[in-house]
CSV table of C-alpha atoms in Angstrom, one decimal:
chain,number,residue,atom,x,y,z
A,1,UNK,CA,15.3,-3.2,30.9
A,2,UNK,CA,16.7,0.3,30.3
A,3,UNK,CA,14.8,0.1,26.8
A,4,UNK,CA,11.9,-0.5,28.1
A,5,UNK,CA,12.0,1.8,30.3
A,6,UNK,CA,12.8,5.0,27.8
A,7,UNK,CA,10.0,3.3,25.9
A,8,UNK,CA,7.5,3.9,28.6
A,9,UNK,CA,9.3,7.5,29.3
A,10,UNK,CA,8.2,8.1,25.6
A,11,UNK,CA,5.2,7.2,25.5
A,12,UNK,CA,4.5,9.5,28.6
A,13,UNK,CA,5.9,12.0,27.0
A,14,UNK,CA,4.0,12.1,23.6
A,15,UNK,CA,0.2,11.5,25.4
A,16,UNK,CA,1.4,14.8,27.0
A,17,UNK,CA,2.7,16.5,24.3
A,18,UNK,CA,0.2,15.5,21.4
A,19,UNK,CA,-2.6,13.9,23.3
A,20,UNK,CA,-5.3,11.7,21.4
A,21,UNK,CA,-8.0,13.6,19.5
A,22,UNK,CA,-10.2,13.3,16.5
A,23,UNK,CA,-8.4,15.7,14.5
A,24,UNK,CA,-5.1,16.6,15.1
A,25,UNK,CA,-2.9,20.2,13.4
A,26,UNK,CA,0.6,19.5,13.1
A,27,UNK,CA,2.4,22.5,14.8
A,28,UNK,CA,5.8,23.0,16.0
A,29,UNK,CA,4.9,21.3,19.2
A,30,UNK,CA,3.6,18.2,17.3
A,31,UNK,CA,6.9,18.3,14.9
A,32,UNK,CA,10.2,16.8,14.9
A,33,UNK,CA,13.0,16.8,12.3
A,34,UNK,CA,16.5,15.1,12.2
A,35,UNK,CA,18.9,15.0,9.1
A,36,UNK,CA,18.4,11.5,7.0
A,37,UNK,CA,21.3,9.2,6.3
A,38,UNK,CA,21.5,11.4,3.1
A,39,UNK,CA,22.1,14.5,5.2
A,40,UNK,CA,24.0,13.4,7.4
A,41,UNK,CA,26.1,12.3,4.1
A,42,UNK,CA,26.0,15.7,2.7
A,43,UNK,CA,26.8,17.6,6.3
A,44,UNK,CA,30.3,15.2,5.9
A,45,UNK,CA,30.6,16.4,2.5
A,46,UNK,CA,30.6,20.2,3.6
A,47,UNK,CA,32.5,19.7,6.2
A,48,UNK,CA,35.2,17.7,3.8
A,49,UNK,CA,35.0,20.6,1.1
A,50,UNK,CA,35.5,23.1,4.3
A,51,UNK,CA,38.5,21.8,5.3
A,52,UNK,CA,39.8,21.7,1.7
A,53,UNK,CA,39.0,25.3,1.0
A,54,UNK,CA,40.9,25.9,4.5
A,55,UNK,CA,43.8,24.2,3.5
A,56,UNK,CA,44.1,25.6,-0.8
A,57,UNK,CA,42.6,28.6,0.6
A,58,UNK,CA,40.9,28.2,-2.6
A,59,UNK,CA,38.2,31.1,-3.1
A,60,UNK,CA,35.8,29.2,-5.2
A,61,UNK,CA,36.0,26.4,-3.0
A,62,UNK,CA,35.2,28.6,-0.2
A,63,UNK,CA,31.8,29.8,-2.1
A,64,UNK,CA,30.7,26.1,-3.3
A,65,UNK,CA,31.2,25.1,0.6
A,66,UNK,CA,28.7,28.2,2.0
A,67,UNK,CA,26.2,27.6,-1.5
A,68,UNK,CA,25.7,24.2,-0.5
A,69,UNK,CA,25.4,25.0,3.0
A,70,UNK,CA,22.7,27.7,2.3
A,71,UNK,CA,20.9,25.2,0.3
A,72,UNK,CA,20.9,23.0,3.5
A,73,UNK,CA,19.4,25.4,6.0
A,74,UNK,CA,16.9,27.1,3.8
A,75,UNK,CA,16.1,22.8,3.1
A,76,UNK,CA,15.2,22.8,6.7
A,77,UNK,CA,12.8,25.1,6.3
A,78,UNK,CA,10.7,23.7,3.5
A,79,UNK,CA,10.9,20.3,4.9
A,80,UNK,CA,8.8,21.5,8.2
A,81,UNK,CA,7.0,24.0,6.2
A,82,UNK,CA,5.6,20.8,3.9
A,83,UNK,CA,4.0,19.3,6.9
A,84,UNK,CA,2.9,22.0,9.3
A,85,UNK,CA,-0.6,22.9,9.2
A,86,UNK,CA,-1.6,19.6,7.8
A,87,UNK,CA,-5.1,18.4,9.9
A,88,UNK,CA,-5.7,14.9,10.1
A,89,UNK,CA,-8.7,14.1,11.3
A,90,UNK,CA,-10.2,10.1,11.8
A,91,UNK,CA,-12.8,8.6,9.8
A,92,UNK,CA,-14.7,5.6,10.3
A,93,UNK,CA,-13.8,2.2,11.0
A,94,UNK,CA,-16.3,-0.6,9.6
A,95,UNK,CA,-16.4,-3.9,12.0
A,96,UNK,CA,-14.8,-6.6,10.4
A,97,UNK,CA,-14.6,-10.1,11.7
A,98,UNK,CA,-11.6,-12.2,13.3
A,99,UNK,CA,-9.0,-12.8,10.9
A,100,UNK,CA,-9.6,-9.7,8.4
A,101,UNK,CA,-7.8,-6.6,8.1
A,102,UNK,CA,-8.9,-3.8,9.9
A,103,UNK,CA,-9.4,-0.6,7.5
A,104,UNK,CA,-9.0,2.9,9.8
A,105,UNK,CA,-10.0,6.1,7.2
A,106,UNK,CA,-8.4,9.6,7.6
A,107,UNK,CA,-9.1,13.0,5.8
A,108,UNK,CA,-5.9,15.0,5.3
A,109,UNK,CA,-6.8,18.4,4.5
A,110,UNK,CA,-4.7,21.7,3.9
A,111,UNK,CA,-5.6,25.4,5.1
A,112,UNK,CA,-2.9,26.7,2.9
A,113,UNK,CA,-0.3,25.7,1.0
A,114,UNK,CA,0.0,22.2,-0.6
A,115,UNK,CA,1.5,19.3,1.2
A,116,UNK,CA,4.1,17.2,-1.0
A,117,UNK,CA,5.4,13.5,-0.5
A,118,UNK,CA,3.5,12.5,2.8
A,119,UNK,CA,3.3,9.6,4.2
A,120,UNK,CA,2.0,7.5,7.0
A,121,UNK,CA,1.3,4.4,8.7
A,122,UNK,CA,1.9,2.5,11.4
A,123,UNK,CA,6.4,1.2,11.2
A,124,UNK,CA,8.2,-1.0,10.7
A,125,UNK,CA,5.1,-1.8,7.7
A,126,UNK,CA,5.5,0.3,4.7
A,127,UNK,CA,4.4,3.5,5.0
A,128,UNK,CA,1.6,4.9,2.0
A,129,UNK,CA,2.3,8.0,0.5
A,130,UNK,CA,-0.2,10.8,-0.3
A,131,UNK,CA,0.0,14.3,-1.3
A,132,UNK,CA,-2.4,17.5,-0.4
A,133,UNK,CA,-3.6,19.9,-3.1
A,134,UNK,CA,-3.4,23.8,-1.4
A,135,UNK,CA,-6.7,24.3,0.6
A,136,UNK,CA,-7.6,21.2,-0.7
A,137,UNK,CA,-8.1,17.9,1.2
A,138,UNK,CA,-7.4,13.8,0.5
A,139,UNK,CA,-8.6,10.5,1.5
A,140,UNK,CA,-7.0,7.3,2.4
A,141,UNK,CA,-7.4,3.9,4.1
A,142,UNK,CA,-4.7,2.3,6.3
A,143,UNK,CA,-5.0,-1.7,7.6
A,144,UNK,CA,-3.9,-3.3,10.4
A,145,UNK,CA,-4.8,-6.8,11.1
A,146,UNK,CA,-7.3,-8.3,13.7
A,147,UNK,CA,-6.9,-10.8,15.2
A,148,UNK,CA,-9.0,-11.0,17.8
A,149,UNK,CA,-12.7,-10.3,18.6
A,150,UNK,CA,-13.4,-7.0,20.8
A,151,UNK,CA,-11.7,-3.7,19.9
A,152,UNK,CA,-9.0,-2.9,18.2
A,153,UNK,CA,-7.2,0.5,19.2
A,154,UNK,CA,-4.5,1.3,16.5
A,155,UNK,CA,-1.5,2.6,17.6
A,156,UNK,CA,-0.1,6.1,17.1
A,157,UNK,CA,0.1,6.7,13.9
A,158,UNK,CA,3.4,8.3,11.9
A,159,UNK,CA,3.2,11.0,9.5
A,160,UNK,CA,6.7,12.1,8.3
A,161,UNK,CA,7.9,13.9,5.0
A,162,UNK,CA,11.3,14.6,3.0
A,163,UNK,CA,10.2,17.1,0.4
A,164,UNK,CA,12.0,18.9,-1.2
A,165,UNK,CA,15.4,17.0,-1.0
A,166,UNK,CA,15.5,13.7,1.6
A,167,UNK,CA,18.1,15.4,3.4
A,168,UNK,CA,16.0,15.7,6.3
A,169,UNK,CA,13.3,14.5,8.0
A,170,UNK,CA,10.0,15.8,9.5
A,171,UNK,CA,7.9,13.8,11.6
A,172,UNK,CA,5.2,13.5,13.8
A,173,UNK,CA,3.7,10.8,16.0
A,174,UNK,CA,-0.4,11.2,15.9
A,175,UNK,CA,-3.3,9.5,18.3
A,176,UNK,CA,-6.3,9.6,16.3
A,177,UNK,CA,-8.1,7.6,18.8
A,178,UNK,CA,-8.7,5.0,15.8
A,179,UNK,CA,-10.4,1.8,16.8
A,180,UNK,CA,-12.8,-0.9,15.0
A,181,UNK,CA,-15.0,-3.4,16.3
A,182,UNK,CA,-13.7,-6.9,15.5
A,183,UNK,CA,-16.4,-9.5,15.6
A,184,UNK,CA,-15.7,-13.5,16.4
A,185,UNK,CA,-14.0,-15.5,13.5
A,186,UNK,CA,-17.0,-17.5,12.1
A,187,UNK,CA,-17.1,-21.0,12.8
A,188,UNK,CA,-19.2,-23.5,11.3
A,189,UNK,CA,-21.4,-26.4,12.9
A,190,UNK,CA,-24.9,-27.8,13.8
A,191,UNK,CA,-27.7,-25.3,14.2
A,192,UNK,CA,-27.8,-25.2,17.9
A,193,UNK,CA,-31.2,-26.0,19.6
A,194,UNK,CA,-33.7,-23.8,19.3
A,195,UNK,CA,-35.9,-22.3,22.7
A,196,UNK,CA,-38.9,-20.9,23.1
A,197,UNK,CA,-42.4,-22.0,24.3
A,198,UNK,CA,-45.0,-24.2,23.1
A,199,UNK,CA,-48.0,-23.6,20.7
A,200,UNK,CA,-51.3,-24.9,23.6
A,201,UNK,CA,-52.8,-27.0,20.5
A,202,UNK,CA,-49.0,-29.0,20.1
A,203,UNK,CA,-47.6,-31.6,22.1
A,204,UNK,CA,-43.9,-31.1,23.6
A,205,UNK,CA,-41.5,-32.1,20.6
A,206,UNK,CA,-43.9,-31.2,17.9
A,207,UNK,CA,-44.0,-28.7,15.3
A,208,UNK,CA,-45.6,-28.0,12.3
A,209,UNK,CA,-44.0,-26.4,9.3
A,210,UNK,CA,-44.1,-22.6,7.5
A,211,UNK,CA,-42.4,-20.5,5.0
A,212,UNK,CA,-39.3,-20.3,5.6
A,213,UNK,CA,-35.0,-20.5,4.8
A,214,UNK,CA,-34.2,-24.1,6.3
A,215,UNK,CA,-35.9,-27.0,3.9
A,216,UNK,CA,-35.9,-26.6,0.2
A,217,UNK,CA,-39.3,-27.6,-0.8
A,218,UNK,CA,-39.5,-26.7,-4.7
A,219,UNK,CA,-40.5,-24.1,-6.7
A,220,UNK,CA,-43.7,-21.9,-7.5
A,221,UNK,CA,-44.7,-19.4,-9.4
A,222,UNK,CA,-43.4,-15.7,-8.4
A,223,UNK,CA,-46.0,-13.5,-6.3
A,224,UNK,CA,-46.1,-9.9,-5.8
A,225,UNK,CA,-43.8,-9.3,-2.4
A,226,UNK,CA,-41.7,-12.2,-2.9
A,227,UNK,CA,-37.9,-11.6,-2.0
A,228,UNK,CA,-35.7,-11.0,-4.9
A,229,UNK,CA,-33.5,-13.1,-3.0
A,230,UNK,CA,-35.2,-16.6,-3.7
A,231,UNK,CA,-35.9,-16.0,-7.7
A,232,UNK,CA,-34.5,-18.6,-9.7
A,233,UNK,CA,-32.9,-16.7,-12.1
A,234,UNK,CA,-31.7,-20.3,-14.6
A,235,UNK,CA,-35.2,-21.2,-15.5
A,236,UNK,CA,-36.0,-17.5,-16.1
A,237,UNK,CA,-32.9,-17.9,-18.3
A,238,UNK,CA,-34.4,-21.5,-19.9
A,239,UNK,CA,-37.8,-19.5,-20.5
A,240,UNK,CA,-39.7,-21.4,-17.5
A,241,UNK,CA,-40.8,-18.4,-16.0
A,242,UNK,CA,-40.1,-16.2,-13.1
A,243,UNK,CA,-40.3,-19.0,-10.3
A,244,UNK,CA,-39.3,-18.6,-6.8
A,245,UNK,CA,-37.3,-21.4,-4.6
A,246,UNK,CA,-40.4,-22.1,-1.6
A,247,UNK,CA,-38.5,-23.2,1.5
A,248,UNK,CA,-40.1,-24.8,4.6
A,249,UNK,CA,-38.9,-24.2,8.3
A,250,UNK,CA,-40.1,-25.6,12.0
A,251,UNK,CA,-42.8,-23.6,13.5
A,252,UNK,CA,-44.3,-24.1,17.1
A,253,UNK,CA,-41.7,-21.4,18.7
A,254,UNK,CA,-39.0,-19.3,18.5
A,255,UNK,CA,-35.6,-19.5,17.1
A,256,UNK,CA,-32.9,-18.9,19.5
A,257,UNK,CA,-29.4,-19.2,19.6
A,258,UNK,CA,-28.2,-20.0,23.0
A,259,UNK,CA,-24.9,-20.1,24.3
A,260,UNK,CA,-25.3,-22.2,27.7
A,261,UNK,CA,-26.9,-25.0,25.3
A,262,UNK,CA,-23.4,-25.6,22.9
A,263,UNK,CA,-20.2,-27.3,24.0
A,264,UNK,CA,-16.8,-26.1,24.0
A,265,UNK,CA,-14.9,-23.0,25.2
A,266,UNK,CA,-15.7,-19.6,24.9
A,267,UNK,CA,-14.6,-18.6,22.4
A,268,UNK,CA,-15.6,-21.8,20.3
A,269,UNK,CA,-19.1,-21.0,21.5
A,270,UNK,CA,-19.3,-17.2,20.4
A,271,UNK,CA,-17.8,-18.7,17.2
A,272,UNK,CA,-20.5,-20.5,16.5
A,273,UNK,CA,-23.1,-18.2,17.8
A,274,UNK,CA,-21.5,-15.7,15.3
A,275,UNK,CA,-22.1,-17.8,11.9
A,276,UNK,CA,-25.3,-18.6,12.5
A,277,UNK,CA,-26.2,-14.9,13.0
A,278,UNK,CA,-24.4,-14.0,10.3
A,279,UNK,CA,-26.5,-17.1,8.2
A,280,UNK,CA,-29.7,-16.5,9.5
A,281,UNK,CA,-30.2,-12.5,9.1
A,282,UNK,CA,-28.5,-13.2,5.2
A,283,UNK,CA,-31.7,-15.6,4.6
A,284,UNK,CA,-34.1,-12.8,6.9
A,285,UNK,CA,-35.0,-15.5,9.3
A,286,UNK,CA,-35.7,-14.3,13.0
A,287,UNK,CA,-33.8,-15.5,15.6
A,288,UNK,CA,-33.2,-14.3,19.1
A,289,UNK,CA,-29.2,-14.2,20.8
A,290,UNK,CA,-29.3,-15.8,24.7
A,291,UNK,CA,-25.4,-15.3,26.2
A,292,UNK,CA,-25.1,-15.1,30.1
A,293,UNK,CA,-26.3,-12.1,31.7
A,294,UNK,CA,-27.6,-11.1,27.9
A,295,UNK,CA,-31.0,-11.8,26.1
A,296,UNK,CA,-31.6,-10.0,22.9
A,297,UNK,CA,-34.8,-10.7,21.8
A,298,UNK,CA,-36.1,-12.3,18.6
A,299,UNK,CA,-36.0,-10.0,15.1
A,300,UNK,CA,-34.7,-10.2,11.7
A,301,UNK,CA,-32.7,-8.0,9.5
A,302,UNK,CA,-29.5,-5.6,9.0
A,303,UNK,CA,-30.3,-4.1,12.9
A,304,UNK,CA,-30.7,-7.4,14.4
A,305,UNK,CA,-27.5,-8.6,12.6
A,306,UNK,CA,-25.5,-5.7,14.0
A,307,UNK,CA,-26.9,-5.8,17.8
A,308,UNK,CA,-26.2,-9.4,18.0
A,309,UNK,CA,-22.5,-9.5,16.5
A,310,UNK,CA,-21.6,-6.8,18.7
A,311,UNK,CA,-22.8,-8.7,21.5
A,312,UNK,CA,-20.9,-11.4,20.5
A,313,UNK,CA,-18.0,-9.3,19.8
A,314,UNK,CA,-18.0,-7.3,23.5
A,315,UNK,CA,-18.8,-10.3,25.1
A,316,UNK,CA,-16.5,-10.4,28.5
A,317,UNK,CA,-14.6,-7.3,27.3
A,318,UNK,CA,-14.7,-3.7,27.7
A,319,UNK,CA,-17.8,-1.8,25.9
A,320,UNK,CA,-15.7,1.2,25.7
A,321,UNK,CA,-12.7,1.1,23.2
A,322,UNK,CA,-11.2,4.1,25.9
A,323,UNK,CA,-11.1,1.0,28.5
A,324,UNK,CA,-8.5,-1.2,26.6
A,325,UNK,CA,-4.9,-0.8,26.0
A,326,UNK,CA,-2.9,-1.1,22.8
C-alpha cells in the first residue's frame, strides 16, 4: 500500500513538473542526477584515501584525495551538461494490428553542443542508445507491444546519460503523448453473408456473375488497364505470353460485411470483420462495413481499408487516445 501510494504521488508530481507535449527541452526542471553504483564506489574511495592522508598526514596523499575529488564535481557538470538542451520531439506511430509490436518514432535534435551516450526507452526493457551530432539531429524507433485493439498510449518515456565517466547519472522522465492505433488481431473464417438489395429483373436468391476476386475462372490474354496484380508472371516466364488470371464474383447486390449477421463474441466478431477487410481491399473488391450504430458505406481501396479497420479498431472504445489511461 504505501508503494502504491508514493507511486501515485509521483506520477502527480511529474504530469506537473514535465507535463505531456509533442516536443519536450530538457532543462533543469526536467533533469535529475544521482551518483551510479560506480560513484557511489569512488565517493567511498575518497573518503578512504581522506582518512588515510588524515592519519600519515601524507602531503601527496592529501593532493591525490582533492585531484580526484575535483575530477568528481567538475564530472557533475558534464554529465547534466550532455543532456540539457536536448529536444525530443514525437513522430509518427503507424497502426499495427493485435499481436504486433507497436513502433513510436522520435527526432532528437541539438541546438548546441553534441549529445554523447544517450539512451532511452521504456524500463525495466533495455534501453537503445543514440548519440546527437552538435546542431545536428537523429532518428530512432522504439517498440512496445500491442496487445489489444484500440489505442495504445506509451508510457513516459526515460532518457538518461553517463557521459563522460558512469559515475553519475542524469535523467529525465518524458510524456511525448505517444500513442498508435492497434487494429483487431485477424481471424480467419467463412465470408460472412453479403446484404444489399435486389437487381428488379432477379428473383430473391439469385445472382448472376462479373469480374471479379472470388472464383478463379482461367486465364486470357492481357488488356490495356488490367491490374498488375492478376498477371501471371510463370507463363510469361515459359514464353505463353502476358496472360492475366480472370476471376468471377456474385453480382445482383452489394457486398457487405455485417457484424449483427456472425456468431460469437465481440471481439471474435470484429476479428473476423477485420480479415476480410484486410482480404478484400488487397484484391480491390468493394465492400461496405455494417457494426451497430455504424454503417460505412460500400468502396474499394487503401481509403476504404483505413476507415473500416479503424472502425473496427475504436469499436466500443474511446475515439480520442487523450480519453484512455496507460
Amino acid at each position: 500500500m504505501p508503494a502504491r501510494l508514493f507511486a501515485t504521488r509521483w506520477h502527480r508530481w511529474l504530469e506537473k513538473r514535465i507535463p505531456p507535449a509533442r516536443q519536450v527541452r530538457l532543462d533543469q526542471r526536467r533533469i535529475f542526477i544521482l551518483p551510479t553504483p560506480q560513484g557511489l564506489m569512488f565517493g567511498l574511495a575518497l573518503l578512504l584515501m581522506l582518512l588515510a592522508a588524515i592519519n600519515y598526514q601524507n602531503s601527496l596523499a592529501y593532493g591525490l584525495t582533492f585531484l580526484l575529488l575535483s575530477l568528481g564535481l567538475v564530472t557533475i557538470l558534464h554529465t547534466y551538461r550532455n543532456l540539457a538542451g536536448l529536444v525530443l520531439a514525437a513522430g509518427e506511430a503507424p497502426p499495427v494490428f493485435a499481436g504486433e509490436q507497436a513502433g513510436f518514432r522520435l527526432r532528437l535534435q541539438s541546438n548546441g553542443r553534441a549529445h554523447r551516450g544517450i539512451a532511452l526507452g521504456w524500463p525495466p526493457a533495455p534501453l537503445q542508445a543514440v548519440e546527437v551530432e552538435a546542431d545536428g539531429s537523429s532518428e530512432m524507433e522504439l517498440f512496445l507491444p500491442a496487445s489489444q485493439r484500440g489505442w495504445l498510449r506509451a508510457p513516459r518515456l526515460r532518457v538518461e546519460s553517463r557521459f563522460p565517466l558512469g559515475l553519475l547519472v542524469a535523467w529525465s522522465w518524458v510524456d511525448l503523448d505517444l500513442a498508435a492505433l492497434v487494429y483487431p488481431r485477424p481471424l480467419s473464417g467463412e465470408l460472412p453473408p453479403a446484404g444489399g438489395g435486389v437487381a428488379d429483373d432477379e428473383e430473391p436468391g439469385m445472382a448472376s456473375t462479373r469480374s471479379g476476386v472470388d472464383d478463379f475462372q482461367g486465364l486470357r490474354p492481357y488488356q490495356s488497364g488490367d491490374s498488375r496484380r492478376r498477371l501471371h508472371w510463370k507463363a510469361w516466364s515459359r514464353g505463353q505470353g502476358l496472360l492475366v488470371k480472370d476471376f468471377a464474383e456474385l453480382q445482383g447486390h452489394d457486398l457487405w460485411l455485417d457484424f449483427d449477421s456472425l456468431g460469437g463474441d465481440r471481439e471474435a466478431r470484429l476479428s473476423l470483420l477485420c480479415h476480410w477487410v484486410v482480404q478484400l481491399a488487397g484484391h480491390e473488391q468493394p465492400f461496405g462495413l455494417r457494426l451497430p450504430g455504424v454503417s460505412r458505406a460500400p468502396g474499394s481501396g487503401a481509403l476504404q481499408r483505413e476507415l473500416c479497420l479503424r472502425e473496427l479498431a475504436l469499436f466500443g472504445l474511446p475515439a480520442n487516445p487523450a480519453e484512455v489511461r496507460r
